Tab-separated table of C-alpha atoms and ligand atoms in Angstrom:
chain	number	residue	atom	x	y	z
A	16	UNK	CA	38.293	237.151	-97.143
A	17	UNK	CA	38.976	240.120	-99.487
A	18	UNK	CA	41.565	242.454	-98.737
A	19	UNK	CA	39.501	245.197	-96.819
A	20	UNK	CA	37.919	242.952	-95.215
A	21	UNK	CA	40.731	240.806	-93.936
A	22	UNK	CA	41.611	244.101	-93.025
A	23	UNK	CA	39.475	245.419	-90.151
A	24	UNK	CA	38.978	241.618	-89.241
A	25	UNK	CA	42.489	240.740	-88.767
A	26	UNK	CA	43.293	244.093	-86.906
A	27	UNK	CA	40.655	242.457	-84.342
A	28	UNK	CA	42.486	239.604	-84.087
A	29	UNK	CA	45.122	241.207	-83.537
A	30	UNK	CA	43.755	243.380	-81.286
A	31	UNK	CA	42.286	239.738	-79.036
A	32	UNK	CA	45.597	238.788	-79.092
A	33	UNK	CA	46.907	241.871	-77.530
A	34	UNK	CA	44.417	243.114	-75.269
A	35	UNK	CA	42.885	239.388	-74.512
A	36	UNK	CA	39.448	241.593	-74.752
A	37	UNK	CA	37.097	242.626	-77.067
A	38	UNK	CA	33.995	244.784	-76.673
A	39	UNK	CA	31.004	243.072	-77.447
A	40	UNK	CA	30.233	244.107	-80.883
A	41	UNK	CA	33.849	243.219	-81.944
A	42	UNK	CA	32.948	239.700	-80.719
A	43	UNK	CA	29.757	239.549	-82.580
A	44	UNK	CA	31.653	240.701	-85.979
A	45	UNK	CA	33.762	237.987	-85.663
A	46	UNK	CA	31.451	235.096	-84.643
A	47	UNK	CA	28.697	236.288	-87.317
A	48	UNK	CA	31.631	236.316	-89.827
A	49	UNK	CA	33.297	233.527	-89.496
A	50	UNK	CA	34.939	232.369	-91.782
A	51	UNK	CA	37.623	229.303	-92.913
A	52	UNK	CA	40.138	232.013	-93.232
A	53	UNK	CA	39.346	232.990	-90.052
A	54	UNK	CA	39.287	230.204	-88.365
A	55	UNK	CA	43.176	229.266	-89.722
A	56	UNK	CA	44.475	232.816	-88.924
A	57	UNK	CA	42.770	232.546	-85.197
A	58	UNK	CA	43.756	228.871	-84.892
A	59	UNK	CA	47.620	229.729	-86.084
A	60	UNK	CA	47.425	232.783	-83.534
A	61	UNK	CA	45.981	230.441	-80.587
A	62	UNK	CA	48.230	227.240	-81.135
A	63	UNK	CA	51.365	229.663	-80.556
A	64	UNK	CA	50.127	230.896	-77.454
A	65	UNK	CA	48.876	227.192	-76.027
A	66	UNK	CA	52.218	226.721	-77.098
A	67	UNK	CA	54.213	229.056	-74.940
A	68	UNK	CA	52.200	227.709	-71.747
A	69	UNK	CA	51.935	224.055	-72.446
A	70	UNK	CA	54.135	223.102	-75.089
A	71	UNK	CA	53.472	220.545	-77.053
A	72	UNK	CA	51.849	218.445	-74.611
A	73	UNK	CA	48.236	217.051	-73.812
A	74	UNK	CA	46.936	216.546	-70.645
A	75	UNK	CA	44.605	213.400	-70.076
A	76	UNK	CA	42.106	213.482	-67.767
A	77	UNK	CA	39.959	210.086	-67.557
A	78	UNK	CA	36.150	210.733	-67.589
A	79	UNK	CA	34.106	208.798	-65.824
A	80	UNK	CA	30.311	208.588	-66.253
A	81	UNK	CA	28.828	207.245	-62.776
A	82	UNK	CA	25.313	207.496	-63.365
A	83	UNK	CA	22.991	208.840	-66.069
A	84	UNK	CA	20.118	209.020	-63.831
A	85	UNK	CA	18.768	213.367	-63.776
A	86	UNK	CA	16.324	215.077	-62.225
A	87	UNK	CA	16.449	217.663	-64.606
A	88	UNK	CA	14.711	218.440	-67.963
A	89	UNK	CA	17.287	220.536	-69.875
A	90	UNK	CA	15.668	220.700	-73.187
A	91	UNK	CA	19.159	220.053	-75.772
A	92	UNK	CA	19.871	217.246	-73.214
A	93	UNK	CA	19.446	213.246	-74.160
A	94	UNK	CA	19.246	212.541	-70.203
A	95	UNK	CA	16.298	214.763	-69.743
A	96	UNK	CA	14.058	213.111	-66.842
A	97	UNK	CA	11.217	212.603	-69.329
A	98	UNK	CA	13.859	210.799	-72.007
A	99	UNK	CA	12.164	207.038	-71.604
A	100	UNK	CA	14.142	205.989	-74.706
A	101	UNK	CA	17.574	205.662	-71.820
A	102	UNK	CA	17.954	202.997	-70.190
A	103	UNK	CA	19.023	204.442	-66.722
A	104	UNK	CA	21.944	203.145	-64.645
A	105	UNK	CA	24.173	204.185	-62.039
A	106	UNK	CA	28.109	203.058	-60.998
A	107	UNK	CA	28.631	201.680	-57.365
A	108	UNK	CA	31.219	203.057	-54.883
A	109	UNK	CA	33.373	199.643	-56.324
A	110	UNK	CA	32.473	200.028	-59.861
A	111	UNK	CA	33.888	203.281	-59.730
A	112	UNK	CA	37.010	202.297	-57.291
A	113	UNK	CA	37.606	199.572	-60.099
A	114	UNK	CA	37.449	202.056	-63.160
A	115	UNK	CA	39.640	204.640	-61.706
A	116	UNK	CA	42.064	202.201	-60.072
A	117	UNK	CA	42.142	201.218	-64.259
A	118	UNK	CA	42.939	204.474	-65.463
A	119	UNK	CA	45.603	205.497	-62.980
A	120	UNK	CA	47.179	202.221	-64.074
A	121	UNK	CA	47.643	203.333	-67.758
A	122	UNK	CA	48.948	206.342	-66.230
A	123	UNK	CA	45.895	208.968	-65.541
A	124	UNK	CA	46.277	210.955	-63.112
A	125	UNK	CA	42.603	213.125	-62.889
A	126	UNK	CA	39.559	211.383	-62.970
A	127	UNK	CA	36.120	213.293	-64.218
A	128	UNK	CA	33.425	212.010	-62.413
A	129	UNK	CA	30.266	212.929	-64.279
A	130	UNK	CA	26.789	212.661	-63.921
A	131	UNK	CA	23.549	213.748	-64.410
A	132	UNK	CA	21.629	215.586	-61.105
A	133	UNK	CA	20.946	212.035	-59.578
A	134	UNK	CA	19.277	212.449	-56.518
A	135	UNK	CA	19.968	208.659	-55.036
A	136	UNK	CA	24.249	209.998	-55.193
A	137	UNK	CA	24.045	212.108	-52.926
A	138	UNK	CA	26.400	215.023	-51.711
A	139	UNK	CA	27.477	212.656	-48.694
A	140	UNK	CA	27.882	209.577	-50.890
A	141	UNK	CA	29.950	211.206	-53.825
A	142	UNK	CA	31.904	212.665	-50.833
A	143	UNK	CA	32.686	209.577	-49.448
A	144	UNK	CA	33.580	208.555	-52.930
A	145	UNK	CA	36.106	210.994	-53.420
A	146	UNK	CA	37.537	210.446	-50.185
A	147	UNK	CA	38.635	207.428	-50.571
A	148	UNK	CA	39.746	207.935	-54.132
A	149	UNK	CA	42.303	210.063	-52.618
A	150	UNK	CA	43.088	208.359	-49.780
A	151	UNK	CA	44.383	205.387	-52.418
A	152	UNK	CA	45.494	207.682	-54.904
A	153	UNK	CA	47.121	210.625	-53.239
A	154	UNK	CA	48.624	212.296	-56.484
A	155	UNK	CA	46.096	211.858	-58.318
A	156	UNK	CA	43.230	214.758	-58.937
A	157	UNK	CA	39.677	213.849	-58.686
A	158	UNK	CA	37.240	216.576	-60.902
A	159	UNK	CA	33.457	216.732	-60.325
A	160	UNK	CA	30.592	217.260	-62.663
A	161	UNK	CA	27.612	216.108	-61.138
A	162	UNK	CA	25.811	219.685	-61.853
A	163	UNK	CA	23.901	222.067	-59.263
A	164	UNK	CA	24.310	221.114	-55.645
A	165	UNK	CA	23.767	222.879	-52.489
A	166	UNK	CA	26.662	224.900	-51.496
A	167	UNK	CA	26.880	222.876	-48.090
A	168	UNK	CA	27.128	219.568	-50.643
A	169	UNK	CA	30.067	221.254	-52.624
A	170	UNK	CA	31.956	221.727	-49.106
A	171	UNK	CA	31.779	218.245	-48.218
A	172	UNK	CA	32.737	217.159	-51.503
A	173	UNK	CA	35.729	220.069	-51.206
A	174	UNK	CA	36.680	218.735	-47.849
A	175	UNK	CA	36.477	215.532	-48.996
A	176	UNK	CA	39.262	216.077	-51.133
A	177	UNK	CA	37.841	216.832	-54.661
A	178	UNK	CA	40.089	219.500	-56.646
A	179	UNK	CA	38.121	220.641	-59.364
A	180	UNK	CA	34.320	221.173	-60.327
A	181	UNK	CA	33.184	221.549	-64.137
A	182	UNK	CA	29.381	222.995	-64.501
A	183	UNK	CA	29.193	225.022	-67.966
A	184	UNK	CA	26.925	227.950	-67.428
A	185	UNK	CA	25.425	226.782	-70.869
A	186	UNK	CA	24.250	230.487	-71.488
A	187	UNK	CA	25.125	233.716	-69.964
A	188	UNK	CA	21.728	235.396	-71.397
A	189	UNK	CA	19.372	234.519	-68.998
A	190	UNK	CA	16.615	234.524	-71.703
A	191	UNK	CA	18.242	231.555	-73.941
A	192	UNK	CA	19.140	230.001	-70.684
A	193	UNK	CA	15.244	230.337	-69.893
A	194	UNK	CA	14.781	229.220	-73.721
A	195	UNK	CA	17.156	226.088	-73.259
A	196	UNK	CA	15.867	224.780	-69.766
A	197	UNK	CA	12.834	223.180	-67.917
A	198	UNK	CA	10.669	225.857	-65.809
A	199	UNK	CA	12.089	225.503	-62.462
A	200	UNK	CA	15.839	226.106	-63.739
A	201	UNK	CA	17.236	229.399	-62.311
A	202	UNK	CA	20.061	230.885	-64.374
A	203	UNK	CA	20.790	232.975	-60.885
A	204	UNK	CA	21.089	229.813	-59.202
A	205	UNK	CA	23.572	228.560	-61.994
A	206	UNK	CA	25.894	231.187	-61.576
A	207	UNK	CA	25.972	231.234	-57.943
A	208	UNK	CA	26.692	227.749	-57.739
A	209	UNK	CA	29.637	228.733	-60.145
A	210	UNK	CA	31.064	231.732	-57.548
A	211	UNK	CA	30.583	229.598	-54.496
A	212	UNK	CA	32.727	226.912	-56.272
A	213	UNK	CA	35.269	229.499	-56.830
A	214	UNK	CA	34.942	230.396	-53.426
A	215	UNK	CA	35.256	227.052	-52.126
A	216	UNK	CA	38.677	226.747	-53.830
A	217	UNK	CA	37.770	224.600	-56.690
A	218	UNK	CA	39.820	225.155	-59.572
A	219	UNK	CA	36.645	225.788	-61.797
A	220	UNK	CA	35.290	224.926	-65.220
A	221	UNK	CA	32.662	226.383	-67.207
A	222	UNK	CA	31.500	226.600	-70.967
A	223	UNK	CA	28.470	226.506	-72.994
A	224	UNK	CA	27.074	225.125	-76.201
A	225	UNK	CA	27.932	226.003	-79.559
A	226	UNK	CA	24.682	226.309	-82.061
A	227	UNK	CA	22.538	225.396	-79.243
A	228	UNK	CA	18.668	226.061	-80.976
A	229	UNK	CA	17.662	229.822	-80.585
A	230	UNK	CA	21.682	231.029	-79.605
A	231	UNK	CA	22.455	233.782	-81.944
A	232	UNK	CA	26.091	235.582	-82.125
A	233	UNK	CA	24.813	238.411	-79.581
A	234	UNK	CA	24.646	235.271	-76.990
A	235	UNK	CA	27.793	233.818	-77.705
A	236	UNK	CA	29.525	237.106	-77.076
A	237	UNK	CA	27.988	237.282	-73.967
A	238	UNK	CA	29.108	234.115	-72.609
A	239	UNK	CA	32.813	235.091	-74.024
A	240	UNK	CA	31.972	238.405	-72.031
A	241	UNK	CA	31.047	236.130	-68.510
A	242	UNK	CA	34.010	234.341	-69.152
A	243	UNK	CA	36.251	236.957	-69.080
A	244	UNK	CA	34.487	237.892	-65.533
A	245	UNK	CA	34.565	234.642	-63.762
A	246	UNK	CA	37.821	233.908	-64.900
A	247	UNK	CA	37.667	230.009	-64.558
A	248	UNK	CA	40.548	227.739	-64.966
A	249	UNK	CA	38.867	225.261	-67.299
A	250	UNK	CA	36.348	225.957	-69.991
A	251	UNK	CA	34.400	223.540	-72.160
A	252	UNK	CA	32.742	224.443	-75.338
A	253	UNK	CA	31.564	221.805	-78.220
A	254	UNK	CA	29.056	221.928	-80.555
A	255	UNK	CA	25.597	221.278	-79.788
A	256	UNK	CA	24.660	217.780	-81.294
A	257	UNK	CA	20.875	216.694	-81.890
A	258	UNK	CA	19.661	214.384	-79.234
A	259	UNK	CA	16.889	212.116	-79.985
A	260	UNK	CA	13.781	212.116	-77.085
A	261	UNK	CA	14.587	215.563	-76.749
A	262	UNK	CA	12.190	218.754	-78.147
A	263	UNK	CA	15.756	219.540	-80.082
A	264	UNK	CA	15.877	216.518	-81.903
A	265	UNK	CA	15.332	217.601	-85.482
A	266	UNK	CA	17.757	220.680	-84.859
A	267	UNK	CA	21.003	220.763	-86.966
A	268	UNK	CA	24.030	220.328	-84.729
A	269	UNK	CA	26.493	223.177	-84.222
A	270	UNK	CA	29.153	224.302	-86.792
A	271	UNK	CA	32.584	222.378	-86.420
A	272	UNK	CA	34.099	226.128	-87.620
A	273	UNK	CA	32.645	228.075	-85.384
A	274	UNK	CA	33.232	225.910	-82.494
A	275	UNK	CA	36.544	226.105	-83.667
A	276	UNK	CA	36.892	229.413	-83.733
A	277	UNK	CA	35.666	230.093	-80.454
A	278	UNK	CA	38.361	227.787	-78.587
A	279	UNK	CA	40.485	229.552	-80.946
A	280	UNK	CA	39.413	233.011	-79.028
A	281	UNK	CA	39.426	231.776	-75.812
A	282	UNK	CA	42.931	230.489	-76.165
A	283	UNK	CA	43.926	234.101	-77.047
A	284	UNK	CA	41.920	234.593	-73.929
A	285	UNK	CA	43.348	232.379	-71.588
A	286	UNK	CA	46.641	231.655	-72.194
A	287	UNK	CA	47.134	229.629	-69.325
A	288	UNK	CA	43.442	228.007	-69.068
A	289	UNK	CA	42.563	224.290	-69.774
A	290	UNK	CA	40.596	223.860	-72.794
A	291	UNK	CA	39.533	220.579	-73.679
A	292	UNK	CA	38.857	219.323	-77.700
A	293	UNK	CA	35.854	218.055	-76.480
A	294	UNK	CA	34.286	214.743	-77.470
A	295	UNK	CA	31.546	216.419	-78.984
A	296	UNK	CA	33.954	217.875	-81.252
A	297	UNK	CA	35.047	214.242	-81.881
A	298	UNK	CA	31.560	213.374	-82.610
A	299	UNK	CA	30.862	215.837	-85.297
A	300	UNK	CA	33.879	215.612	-87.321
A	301	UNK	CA	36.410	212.405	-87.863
A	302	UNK	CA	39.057	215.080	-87.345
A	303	UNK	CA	37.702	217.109	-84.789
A	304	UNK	CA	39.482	216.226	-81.543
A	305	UNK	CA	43.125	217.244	-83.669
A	306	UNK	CA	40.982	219.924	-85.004
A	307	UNK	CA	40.737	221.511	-81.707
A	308	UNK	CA	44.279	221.215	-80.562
A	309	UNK	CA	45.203	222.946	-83.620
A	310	UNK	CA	42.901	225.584	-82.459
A	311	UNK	CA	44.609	226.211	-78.834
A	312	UNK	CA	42.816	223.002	-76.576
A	313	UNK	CA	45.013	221.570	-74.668
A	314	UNK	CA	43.191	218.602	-72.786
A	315	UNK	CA	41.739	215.431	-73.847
A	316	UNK	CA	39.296	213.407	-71.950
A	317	UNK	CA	39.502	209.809	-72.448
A	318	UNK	CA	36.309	207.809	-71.710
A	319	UNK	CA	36.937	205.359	-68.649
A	320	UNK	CA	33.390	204.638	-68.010
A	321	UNK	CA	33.130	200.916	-68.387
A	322	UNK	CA	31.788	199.224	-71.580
A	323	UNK	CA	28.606	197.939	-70.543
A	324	UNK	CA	27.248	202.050	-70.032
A	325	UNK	CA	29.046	204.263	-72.715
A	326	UNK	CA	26.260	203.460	-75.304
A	327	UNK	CA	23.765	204.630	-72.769
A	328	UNK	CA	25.689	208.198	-70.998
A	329	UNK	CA	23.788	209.305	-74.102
A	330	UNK	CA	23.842	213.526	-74.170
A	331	UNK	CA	23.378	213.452	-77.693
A	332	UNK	CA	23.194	210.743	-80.379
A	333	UNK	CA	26.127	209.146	-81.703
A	334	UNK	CA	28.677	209.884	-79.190
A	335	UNK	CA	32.009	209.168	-79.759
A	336	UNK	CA	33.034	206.781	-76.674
A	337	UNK	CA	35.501	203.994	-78.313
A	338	UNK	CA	39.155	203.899	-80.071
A	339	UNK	CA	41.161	207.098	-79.636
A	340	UNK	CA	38.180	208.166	-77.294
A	341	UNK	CA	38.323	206.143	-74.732
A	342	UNK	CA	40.850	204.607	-72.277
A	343	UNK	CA	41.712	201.563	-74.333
A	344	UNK	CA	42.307	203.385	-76.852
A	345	UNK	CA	45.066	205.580	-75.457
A	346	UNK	CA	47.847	204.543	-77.573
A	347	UNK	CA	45.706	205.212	-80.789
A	348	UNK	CA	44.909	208.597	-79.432
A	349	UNK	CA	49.025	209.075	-78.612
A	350	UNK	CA	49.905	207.786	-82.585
A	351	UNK	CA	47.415	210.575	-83.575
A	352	UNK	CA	48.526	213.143	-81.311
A	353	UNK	CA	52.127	212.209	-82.964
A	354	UNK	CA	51.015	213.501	-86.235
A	355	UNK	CA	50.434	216.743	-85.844
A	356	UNK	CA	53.751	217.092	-83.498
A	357	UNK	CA	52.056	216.374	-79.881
A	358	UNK	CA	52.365	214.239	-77.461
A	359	UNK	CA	50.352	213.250	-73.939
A	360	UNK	CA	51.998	215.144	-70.864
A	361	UNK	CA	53.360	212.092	-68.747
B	401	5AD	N1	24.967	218.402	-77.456
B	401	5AD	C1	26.164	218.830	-77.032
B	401	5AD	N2	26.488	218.984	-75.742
B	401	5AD	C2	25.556	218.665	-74.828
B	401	5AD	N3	25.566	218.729	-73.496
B	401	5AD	C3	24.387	218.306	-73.036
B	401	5AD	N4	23.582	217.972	-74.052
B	401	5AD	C4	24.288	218.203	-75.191
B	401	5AD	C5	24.006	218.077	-76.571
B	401	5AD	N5	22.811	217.648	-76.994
B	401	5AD	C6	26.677	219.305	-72.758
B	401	5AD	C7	26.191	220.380	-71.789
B	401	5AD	C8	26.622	219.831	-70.446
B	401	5AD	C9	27.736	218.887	-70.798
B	401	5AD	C10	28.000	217.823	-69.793
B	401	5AD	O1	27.304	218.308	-72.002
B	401	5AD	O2	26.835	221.620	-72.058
B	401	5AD	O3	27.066	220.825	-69.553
C-alpha cells in the first residue's frame, strides 16, 4: 500500500475498530481492495480483540455429519439432489450415540450435527436424537445444522434440548441468493427461519460464502450489513471451493485473503462472537485453519463423523476431513495450535 493510500484505508480500519460499523461503501473499498497489507494490519487489529474475549484459547466443537442425503439443489453445493456422482448415506440414532459418546470421551463437549435437508430425519427423529444426547450427556451442548425446517420442527428440536442452530444465510442479496439456488428456494423463507431461531432461543449461527460464482464486493458488504442486524452469536464464512457434479464446477475457488480478511472484520465486529477457521479454509490452504485464528476465529471444528462417510459428506472436492481435522487427530491439531501461542479451551 502506498502512503496515501494506506492512509484513508487504515483510517477505516481504524474507524471498524472503533465504531464496529461501516457504511456500505466503506465496506466495499475495503473488500475490492484488499490487499496482503491489509489483511496483516486487519488480522493484527482482530487477533487483539479475540484476544481480550477469549484469550488464547480454542474452543472445539466435534462435527458430526449424520446424513448427506438433500432435497435441495443449491447450485455451489456437491450434495445437490441431482449430484449422482455421491454415494448417499445416512447415520442411525446408535451410530450417532456411538460417535458422540467418542468425542465427549477425548474431551468435546458440543457436538455439530450436520446434514443435508434429508427428508427420512425428520424434525421428530433428530428431536428424539438430541434428547437423549442430553439426557446422557448433560454438560455437554448439542448444535444443529440440518438447514430449513418448519418453525414447529425447530421447537421440538429446542424443547428437545438442542442449544444452538447454524444455517448461513449464504447471501443477503436476494438476487445472488436467487443466482446461487434451485427455483423453489425462498431467500424470505431463509431469513425467517433465521429470526424464528433467534426467537426460539437458539444461540444462532449464520455466514455465507466467500467467492461464491457471480458474488461481487457490493454483496459481500451486504451480508456484513445483515450481520450487523441479526446479530448472531456464531458466524461461518470460508471460501467457496469448486464442487464437481455441480453447474459450479469449473469455477475458481474463493481467495484465502479475502476470506481472511473478512473474519478479520467481523472479529472487529463481534468481539465476543464465535468464529470458526473453517475447514474450508483448511482445504484451500495447508496453513489456513492457523491462518484464520491469526485473523480473529476462535473455534475449530474437528470432524467426528466416522471413517467409513467423511470421503462422501462431500460439499466440495477435496475436503479436508483427516489429521489435525478430525477427532483423531486432536493432539496434532493441539501441537499446531502450540505454535502460534494457542491452546484448546479445556
Ligand atoms: N464450497 C464451500 N462451502 C460450501 N458450502 C456448501 N457448498 C460449498 C462449497 N462448494 C457451505 C455452505 C453451507 C455450509 C454447510 O457449507 O455455506 O451452508
Amino acid at each position: 500500500m502506498g502512503e496515501p493510500e494506506c492512509h484513508s484505508i487504515c483510517a477505516l480500519i481504524e474507524k471498524l475498530a472503533r465504531e464496529r460499523v461501516l457504511a456500505k461503501e466503506e465496506y466495499v473499498r475495503l473488500i475490492s481492495e484488499c490487499s496482503e497489507d491489509m489483511v496483516h494490519k486487519v488480522s493484527a487489529k482482530a487477533k487483539k480483540v479475540a484476544e481480550a474475549s477469549f484469550g488464547n484459547k480454542i474452543l472445539l466443537r466435534g462435527l458430526l455429519e449424520i446424513s448427506n442425503h438433500c432435497r435441495n439443489g443449491c447450485r455451489y453445493c456437491g450434495l445437490r439432489c441431482s449430484n449422482a456422482g455421491v454415494e448417499r448415506y445416512r447415520m442411525s440414532r446408535e451410530q450417532i450415540l456411538e460417535r458422540c459418546r467418542y468425542a465427549y470421551r477425548i474431551g468435546l463437549r458440543t457436538f455439530v450435527l450436520q446434514g443435508g435437508e434429508d427428508a427420512v430425519q425428520t424434525d421428530s427423529w433428530i428431536a428424539s436424537v438430541v434428547k437423549t444426547l442430553k439426557d446422557e450427556m448433560p454438560d455437554a451442548a448439542v448444535t444443529l445444522s440440518v438447514g430449513e425446517r418448519s418453525a414447529e420442527g425447530y421447537r421440538m428440536m429446542r424443547e428437545a434440548g438442542a442449544d444452538r442452530y447454524l444455517l448461513r444465510h449464504e447471501a443477503a442479496d436476494a438476487a445472488l441468493y436467487g443466482r446461487i439456488h434451485p427455483v423453489g428456494m425462498s431467500h424470505t423463507h431463509r431469513i425467517e427461519c433465521l429470526y424464528e431461531l433467534k426467537r426460539l432461543g437458539f444461540q444462532t449461527g449464520t455466514g455465507f460464502m466467500v467467492g461464491v460464482p457471480f458474488q461481487t464486493a457490493e454483496n459481500i458488504a451486504d451480508d456484513l450489513l445483515f450481520i450487523h442486524r441479526f446479530q448472531p452469536d456464531m458466524i461461518g464464512v470460508g471460501p467457496f471451493i469448486a464442487a464437481r457434479g455441480t453447474p459450479f464446477e469449473n469455477e475458481s475457488n474463493g481467495s484465502l485473503e479475502l476470506t481472511l480478511l473478512l473474519i478479520g472484520i467481523l472479529r472487529l465486529m463481534f468481539p465476543k462472537a464465535h468464529i470458526p477457521s473453517t475447514t474450508a479454509l483448511a482445504t484451500l490452504s495447508p496453513e489456513g485453519r492457523l491462518r484464520g485464528i491469526l485473523a480473529g476465529a476462535n473455534v475449530v471444528m474437528p470432524n467426528i463423523s466416522p471413517v467409513e462417510v467423511r470421503g462422501k459428506y462431500s460439499i466440495y472436492d477435496g475436503k479436508a476431513a483427516f489429521g489435525a481435522e478430525c477427532g483423531e487427530g486432536i493432539s496434532v491439531l493441539k501441537k499446531q495450535l502450540a505454535s502460534i501461542g494457542y491452546s484448546v479451551d479445556e
